[in-house]
Structures are given as C-alpha cells and as structure tokens.
Tab-separated table of C-alpha atoms and ligand atoms in Angstrom:
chain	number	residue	atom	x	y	z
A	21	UNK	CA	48.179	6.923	-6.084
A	22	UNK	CA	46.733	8.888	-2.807
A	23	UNK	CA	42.953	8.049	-2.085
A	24	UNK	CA	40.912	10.953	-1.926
A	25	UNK	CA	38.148	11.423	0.939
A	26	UNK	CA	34.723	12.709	-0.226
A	27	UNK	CA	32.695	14.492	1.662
A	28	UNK	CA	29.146	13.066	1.191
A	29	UNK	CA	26.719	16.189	0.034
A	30	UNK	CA	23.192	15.029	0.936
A	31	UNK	CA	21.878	17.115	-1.597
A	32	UNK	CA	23.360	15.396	-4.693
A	33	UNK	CA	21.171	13.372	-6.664
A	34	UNK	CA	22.179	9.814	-7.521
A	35	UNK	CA	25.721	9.562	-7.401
A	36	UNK	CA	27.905	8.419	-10.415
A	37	UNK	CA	30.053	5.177	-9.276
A	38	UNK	CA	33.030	6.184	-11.642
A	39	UNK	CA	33.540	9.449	-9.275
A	40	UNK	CA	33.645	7.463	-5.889
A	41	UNK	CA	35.875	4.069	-7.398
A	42	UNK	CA	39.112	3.515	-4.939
A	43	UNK	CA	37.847	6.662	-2.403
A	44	UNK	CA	36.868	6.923	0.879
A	45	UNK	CA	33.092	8.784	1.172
A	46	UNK	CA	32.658	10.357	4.367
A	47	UNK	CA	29.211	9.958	5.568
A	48	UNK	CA	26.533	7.746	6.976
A	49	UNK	CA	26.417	4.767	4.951
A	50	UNK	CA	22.180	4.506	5.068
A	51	UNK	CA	22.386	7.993	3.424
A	52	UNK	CA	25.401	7.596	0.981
A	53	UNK	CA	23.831	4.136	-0.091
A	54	UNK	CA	20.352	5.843	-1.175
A	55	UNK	CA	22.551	7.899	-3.263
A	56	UNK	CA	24.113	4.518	-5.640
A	57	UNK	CA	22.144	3.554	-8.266
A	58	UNK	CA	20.821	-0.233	-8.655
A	59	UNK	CA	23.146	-2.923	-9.748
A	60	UNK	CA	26.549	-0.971	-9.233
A	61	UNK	CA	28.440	-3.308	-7.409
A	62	UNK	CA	29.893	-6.798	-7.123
A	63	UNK	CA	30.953	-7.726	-3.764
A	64	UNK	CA	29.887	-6.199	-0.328
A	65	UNK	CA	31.924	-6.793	2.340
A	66	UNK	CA	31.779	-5.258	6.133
A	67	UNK	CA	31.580	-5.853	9.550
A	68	UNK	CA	28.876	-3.045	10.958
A	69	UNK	CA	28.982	-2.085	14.408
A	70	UNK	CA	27.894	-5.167	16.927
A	71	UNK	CA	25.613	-3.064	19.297
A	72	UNK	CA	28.195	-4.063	22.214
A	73	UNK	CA	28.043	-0.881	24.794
A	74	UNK	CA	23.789	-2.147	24.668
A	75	UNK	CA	24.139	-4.758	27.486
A	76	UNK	CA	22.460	-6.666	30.329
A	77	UNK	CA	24.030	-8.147	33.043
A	78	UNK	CA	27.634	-8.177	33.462
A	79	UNK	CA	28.311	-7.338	29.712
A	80	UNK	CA	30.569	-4.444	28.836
A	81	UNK	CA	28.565	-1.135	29.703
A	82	UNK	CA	29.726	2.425	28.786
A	83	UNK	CA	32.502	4.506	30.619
A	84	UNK	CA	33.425	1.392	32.008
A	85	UNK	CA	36.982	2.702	33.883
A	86	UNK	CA	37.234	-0.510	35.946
A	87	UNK	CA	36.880	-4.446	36.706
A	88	UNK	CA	37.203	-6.756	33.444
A	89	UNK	CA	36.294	-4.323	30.523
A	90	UNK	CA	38.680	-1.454	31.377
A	91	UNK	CA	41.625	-2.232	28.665
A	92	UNK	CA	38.474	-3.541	26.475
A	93	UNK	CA	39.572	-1.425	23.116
A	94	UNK	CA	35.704	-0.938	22.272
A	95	UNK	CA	34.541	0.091	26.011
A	96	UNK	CA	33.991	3.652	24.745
A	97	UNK	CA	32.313	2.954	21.652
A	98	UNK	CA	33.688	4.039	17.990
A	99	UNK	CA	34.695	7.959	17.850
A	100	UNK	CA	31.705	9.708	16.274
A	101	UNK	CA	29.237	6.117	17.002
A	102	UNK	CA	28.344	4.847	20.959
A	103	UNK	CA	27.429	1.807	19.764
A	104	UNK	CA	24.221	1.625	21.958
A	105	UNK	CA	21.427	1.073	20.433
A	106	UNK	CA	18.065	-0.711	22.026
A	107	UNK	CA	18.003	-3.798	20.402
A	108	UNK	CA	14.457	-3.292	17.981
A	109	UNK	CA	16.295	-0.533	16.478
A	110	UNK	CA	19.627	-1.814	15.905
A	111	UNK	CA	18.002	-4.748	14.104
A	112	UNK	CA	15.535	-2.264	12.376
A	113	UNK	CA	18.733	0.036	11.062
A	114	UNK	CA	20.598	-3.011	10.412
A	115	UNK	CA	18.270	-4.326	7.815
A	116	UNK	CA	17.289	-0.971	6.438
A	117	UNK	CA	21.914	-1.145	5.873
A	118	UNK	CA	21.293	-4.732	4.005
A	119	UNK	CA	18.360	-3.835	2.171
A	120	UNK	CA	20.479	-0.889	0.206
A	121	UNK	CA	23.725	-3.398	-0.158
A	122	UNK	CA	21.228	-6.123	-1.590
A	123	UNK	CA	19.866	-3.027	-4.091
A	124	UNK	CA	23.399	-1.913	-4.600
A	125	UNK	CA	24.689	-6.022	-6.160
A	126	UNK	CA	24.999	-6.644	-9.509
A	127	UNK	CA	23.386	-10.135	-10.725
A	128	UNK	CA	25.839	-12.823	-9.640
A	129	UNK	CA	27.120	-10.411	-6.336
A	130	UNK	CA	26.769	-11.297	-3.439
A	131	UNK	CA	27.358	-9.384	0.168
A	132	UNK	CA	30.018	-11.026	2.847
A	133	UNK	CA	28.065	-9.739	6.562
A	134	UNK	CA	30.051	-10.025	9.276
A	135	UNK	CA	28.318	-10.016	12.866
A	136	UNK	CA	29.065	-11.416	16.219
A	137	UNK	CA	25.731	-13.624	17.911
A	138	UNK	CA	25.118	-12.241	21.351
A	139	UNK	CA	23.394	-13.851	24.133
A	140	UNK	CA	21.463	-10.678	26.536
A	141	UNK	CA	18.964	-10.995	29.167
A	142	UNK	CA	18.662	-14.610	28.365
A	143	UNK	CA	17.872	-14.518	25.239
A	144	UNK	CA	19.745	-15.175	21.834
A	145	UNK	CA	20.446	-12.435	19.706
A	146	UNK	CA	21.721	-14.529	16.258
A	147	UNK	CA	21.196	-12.141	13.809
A	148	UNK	CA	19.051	-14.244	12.531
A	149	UNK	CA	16.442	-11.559	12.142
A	150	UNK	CA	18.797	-9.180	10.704
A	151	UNK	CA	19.291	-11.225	7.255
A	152	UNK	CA	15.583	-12.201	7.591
A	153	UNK	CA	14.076	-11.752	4.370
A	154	UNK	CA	17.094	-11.576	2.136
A	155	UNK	CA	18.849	-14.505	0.219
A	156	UNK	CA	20.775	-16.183	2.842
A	157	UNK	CA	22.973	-18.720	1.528
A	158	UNK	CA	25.124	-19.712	3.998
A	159	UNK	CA	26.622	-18.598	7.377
A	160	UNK	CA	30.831	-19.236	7.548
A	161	UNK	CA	31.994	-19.270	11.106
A	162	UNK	CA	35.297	-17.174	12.183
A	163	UNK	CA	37.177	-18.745	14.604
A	164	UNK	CA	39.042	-16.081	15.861
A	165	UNK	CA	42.709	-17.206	17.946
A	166	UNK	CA	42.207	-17.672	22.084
A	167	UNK	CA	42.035	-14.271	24.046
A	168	UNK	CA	41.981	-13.404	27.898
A	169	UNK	CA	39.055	-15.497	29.496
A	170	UNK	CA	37.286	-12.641	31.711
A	171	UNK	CA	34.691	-14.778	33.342
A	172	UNK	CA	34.426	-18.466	35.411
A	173	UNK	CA	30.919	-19.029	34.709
A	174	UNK	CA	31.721	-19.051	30.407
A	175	UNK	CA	33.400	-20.804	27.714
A	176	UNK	CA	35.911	-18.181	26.013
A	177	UNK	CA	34.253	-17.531	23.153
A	178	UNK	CA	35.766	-17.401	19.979
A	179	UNK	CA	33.649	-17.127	17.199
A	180	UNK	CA	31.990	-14.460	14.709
A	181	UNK	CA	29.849	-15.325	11.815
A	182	UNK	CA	29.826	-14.263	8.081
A	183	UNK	CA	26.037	-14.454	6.500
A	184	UNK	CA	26.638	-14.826	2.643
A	185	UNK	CA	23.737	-13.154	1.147
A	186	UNK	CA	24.150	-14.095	-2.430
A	187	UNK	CA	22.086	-13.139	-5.697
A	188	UNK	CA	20.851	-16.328	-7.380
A	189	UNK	CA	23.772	-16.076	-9.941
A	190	UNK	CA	26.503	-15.966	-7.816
A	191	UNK	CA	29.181	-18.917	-7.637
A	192	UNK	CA	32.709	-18.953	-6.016
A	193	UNK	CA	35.769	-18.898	-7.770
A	194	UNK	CA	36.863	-22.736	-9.004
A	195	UNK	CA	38.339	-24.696	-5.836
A	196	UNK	CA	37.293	-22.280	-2.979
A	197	UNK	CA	35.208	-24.835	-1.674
A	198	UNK	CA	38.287	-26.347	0.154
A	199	UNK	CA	38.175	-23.355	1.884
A	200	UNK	CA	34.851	-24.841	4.585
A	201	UNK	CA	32.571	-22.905	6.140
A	202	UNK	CA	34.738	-22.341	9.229
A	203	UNK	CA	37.466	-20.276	8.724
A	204	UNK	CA	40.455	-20.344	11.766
A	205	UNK	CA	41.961	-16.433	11.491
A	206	UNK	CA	43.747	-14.788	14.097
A	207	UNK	CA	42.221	-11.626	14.965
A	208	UNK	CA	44.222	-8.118	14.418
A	209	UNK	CA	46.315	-6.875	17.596
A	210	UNK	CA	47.933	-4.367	15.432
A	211	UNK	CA	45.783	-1.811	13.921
A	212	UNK	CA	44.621	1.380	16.317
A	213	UNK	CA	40.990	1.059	15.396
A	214	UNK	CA	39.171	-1.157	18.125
A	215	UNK	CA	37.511	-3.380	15.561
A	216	UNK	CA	39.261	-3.705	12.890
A	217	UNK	CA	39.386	-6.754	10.032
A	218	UNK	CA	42.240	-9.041	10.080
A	219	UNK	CA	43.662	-8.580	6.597
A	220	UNK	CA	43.533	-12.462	6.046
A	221	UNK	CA	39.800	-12.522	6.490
A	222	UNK	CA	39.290	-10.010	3.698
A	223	UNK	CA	41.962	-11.663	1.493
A	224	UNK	CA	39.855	-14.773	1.991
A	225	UNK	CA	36.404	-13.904	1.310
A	226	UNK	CA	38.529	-11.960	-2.517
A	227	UNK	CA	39.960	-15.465	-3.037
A	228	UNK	CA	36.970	-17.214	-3.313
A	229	UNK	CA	34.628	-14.569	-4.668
A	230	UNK	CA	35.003	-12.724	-7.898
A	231	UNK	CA	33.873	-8.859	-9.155
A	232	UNK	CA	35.486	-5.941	-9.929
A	233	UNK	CA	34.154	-3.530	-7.896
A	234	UNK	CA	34.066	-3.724	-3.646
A	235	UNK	CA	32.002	-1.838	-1.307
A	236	UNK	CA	32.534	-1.458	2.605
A	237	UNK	CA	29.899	0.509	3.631
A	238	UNK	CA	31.355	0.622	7.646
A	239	UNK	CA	34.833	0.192	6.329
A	240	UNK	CA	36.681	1.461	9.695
A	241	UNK	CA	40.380	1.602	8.991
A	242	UNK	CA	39.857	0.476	5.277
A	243	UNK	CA	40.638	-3.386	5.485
A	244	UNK	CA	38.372	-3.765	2.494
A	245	UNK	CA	40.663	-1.449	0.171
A	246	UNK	CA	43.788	-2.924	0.787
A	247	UNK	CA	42.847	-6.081	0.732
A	248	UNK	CA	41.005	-4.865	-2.308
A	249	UNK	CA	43.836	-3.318	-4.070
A	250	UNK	CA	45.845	-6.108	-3.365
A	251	UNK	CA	43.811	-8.271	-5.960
A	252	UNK	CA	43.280	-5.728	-7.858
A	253	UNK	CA	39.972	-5.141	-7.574
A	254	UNK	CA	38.531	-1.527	-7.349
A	255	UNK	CA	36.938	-0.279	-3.808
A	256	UNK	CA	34.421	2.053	-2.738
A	257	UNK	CA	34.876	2.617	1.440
A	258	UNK	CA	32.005	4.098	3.556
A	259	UNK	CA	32.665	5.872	7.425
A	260	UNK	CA	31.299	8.113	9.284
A	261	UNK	CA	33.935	8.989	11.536
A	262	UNK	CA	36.481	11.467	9.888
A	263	UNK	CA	39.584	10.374	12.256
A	264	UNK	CA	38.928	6.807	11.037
A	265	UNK	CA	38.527	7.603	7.438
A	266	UNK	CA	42.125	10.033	7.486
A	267	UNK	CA	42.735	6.544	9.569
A	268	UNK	CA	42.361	4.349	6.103
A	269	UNK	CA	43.719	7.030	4.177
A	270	UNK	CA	46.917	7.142	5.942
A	271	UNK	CA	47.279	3.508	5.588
A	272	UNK	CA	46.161	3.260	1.603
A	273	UNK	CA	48.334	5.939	0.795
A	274	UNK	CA	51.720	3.547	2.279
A	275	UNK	CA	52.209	5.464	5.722
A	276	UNK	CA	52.489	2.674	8.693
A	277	UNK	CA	50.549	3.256	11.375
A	278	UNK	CA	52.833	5.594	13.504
A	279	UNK	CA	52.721	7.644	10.661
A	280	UNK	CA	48.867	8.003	10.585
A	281	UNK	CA	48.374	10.761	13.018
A	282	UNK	CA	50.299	8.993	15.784
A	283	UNK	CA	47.559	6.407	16.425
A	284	UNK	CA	49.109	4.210	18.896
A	285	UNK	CA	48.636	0.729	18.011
A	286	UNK	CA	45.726	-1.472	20.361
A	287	UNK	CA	46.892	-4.022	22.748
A	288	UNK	CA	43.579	-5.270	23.681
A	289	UNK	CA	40.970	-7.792	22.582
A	290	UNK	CA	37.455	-6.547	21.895
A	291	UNK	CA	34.651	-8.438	21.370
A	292	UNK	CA	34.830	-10.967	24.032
A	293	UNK	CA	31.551	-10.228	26.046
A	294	UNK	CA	29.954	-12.251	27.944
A	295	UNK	CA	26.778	-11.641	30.268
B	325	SAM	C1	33.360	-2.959	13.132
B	325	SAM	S1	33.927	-1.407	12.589
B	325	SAM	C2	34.566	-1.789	10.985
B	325	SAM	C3	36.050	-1.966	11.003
B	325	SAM	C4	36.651	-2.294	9.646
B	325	SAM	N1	36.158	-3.560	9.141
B	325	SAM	C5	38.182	-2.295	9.703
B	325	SAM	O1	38.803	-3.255	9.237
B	325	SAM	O2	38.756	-1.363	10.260
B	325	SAM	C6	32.466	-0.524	12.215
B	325	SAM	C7	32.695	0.895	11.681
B	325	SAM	O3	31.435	1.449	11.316
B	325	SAM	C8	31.508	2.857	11.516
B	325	SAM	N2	30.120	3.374	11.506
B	325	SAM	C9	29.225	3.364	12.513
B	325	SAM	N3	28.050	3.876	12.095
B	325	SAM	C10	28.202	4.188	10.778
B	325	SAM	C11	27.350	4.740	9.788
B	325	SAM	N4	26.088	5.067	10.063
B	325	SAM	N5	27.831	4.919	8.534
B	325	SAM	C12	29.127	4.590	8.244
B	325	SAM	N6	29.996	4.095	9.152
B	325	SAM	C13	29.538	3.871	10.403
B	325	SAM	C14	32.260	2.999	12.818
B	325	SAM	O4	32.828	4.296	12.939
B	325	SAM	C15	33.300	1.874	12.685
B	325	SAM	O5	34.506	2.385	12.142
C-alpha cells in the first residue's frame, strides 16, 4: 500500500496515533512530538543530525568546494537543515528531542539514539550530556567498515554509538544478547541521502527489541519503515525536509532509487571528521 505524507498542522490539538501509523509527517519533529500523547509508542529509533558543519580546526566547515571535504556527501548540510548549531544549543535542542521520545514510550519501550562522539577545540563532545538525565542503559558501539583516511596526524575513525535509553520494563528479545555491545556494520554507499542508516543496523536493533509500533522522529530516507515493515511492525516517520520525505516515500512505495525523483546515488563517506 502507498504511504501517505502528512503535512503537520501546528494548530491541531493532540494528535490521534491511529491517523499517523505507517506515514510519513512532514514537520519539525520537537513540534510534531508535543502533538503525541503519553505512552504511544514502543520503540524509538533515529540518528538526529550530528552538528558536523559546527567545527574548529581543520574539521569540515560549510561551502567547503575544496581540499579533503569537497566529495564529503554532508559538506553542505541536509536540504532544509545546515547542521550548524553552537554547541550549548545543539545539546539544549537535543535533549528537549529525547525528553518528548522518553514521554512518547510505552512501559517496557525503550529509544535506540544514534550519535557520533566528536572531539572540537580540544575538548570531548560524548554526548554524554545529551542523555544526561534520562535512563541510560547502555551505549552499543557501531563499527562502521574502513573509509578514505583524510588526515596523517589521526587514527581513521570508525565508530558511532547507540545510547539505549530504556524504561525500567524493557528486556530484549530471548538470545539477542549474543548480539554484544559492538556491532561491525558496513555503512550505506547506496542511498542519495548523505546520512542515511544502513538497513542492517535497523534490522538489528528490530531483532533484538520487541513493540509494535516504531517512531523515527529524523527518519531521513525512511530506514526505520522499511526496516520496520519488514518485521512487521507498524512505523510512524518524522522529517522536515519535503525532498527527503517524497525521498522515503518513493522508496516505501517499491520505486528504486533512480526512480525517486532521479536522486543520484552518493559515492562518498560522511562522517569521518577529524580536527
Ligand atoms: C542523520 S539524518 C537521518 C537519516 C536516516 N536515519 C536515514 O536512514 O535516511 C537526520 C535527518 O534529520 C532531519 N532533520 C533535521 N532537523 C529536523 C527536525 N527539526 N525535525 C525533523 N527532521 C529533522 C534531516 O533533514 C535529516 O534527514
């Protein structure tokens, strides 16, 4: 069946979940979230923005045409998003984002975060004080495959983190333990958006973690819902850029990705920053 995209009508009172299941709300996700009532889903799983065009040093910097960044996928931000925040805010948005997803969990949910640490002007930026506050149960590391190594003076790095921010009830499925807190998945090369989920990851974290319904609150290209619909669960996908939410549409309803408005597919890493 074709997914619908809803346009998000800040007016509207609290939003009935039956209305929005296996959709695509366009919107900003702070706003749309306010909107959900308490308790209305069971798994939260997204990857916000990582804050990258807000760098010191030699890190990746905006209109960045040459040198080591210039193929970088992300170098121009997200269409409708710069991704440049001053740090204080980002981390002050960010947890104003987690605080609705931890309102938004049913009892025995639990939200899958996914965020990249960052090292800027000398000083480590772990996220830590993003999840600050909320219950933290553990943090998986993604160890993403081997990329171009830009800079000498670094270690390629290759690894993301998921914070599982779990209600007290919450237990994985029987035998996903095996599974280990580090999880080795290659990254996506194939998919036009410039930070997109591998499909694995997703399929992963719906393996080990049971709940009908799934939200992705900056769902991008719409990992979340097919991975979703794959285990037939039901999904509920967040963006605020339109091309990227025709973007998941295109590839829910079937089309491959030449089909989806002629989005040519990426070629280039993102993500690998360094100072
Ligand atoms: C890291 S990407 C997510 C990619 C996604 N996981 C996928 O597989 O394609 C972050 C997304 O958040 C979106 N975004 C940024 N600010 C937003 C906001 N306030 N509300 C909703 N979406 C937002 C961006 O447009 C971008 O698509």
């Amino acid at each position: 069946m074709s997914v619908d995209i809803k346009e998000f009508n800040e007016c509207e009172d609290i939003l009935d979940i039956k209305n929005f299941l296996n959709s695509i709300i366009h919107g900003d996700c702070l706003e749309v979230m306010k909107k959900l009532p308490d308790k209305c889903v069971d798994l939260v799983i997204t990857s916000p923005p990582y804050n990258l065009l807000n760098s010191t040093g030699n890190g990746l910097k905006k209109n960045t045409r040459c040198g080591k960044w210039k193929n970088a996928a992300i170098k121009d931000g997200y269409k409708n998003y710069d991704d440049n925040m001053p740090y204080d805010e980002y981390v002050k948005w960010q947890k104003a984002c987690l605080a609705e997803m931890y309102r938004l969990i049913k009892d025995g949910g639990a939200i899958f975060y996914n965020n990249k640490n960052r090292v800027q002007g000398g000083l480590l930026q772990d996220r830590g004080e993003i999840v600050r506050g909320l219950p933290l149960r553990q943090v998986i590391i993604w160890k993403r495959s081997g990329a171009i190594n830009f800079n000498s003076g670094y270690f390629l790095p290759t690894t993301e983190q998921i914070y599982m921010i779990c209600d007290k009830n919450f237990k994985l499925i029987k035998g996903a333990n095996k599974y280990t807190d580090v999880w080795e998945i290659t990254q996506e090369l194939k998919n036009p958006h410039p930070a997109p989920f591998p499909e694995a990851l997703i399929d992963r974290i719906l393996s080990s973690a049971g709940g009908q319904i799934v939200l992705d609150p900056f769902a991008g290209s719409g990992t979340t819902g097919v991975s979703a619909r794959k285990f037939n669960r039901d999904f509920i996908l967040i963006e605020k850029s339109e091309e990227y939410c025709r973007m998941a549409k295109a590839r829910l309803d079937g089309y491959e990705w030449r089909d989806a408005n002629n989005f040519e597919p990426c070629q280039f890493e993102i993500g690998f920053e360094h100072e």
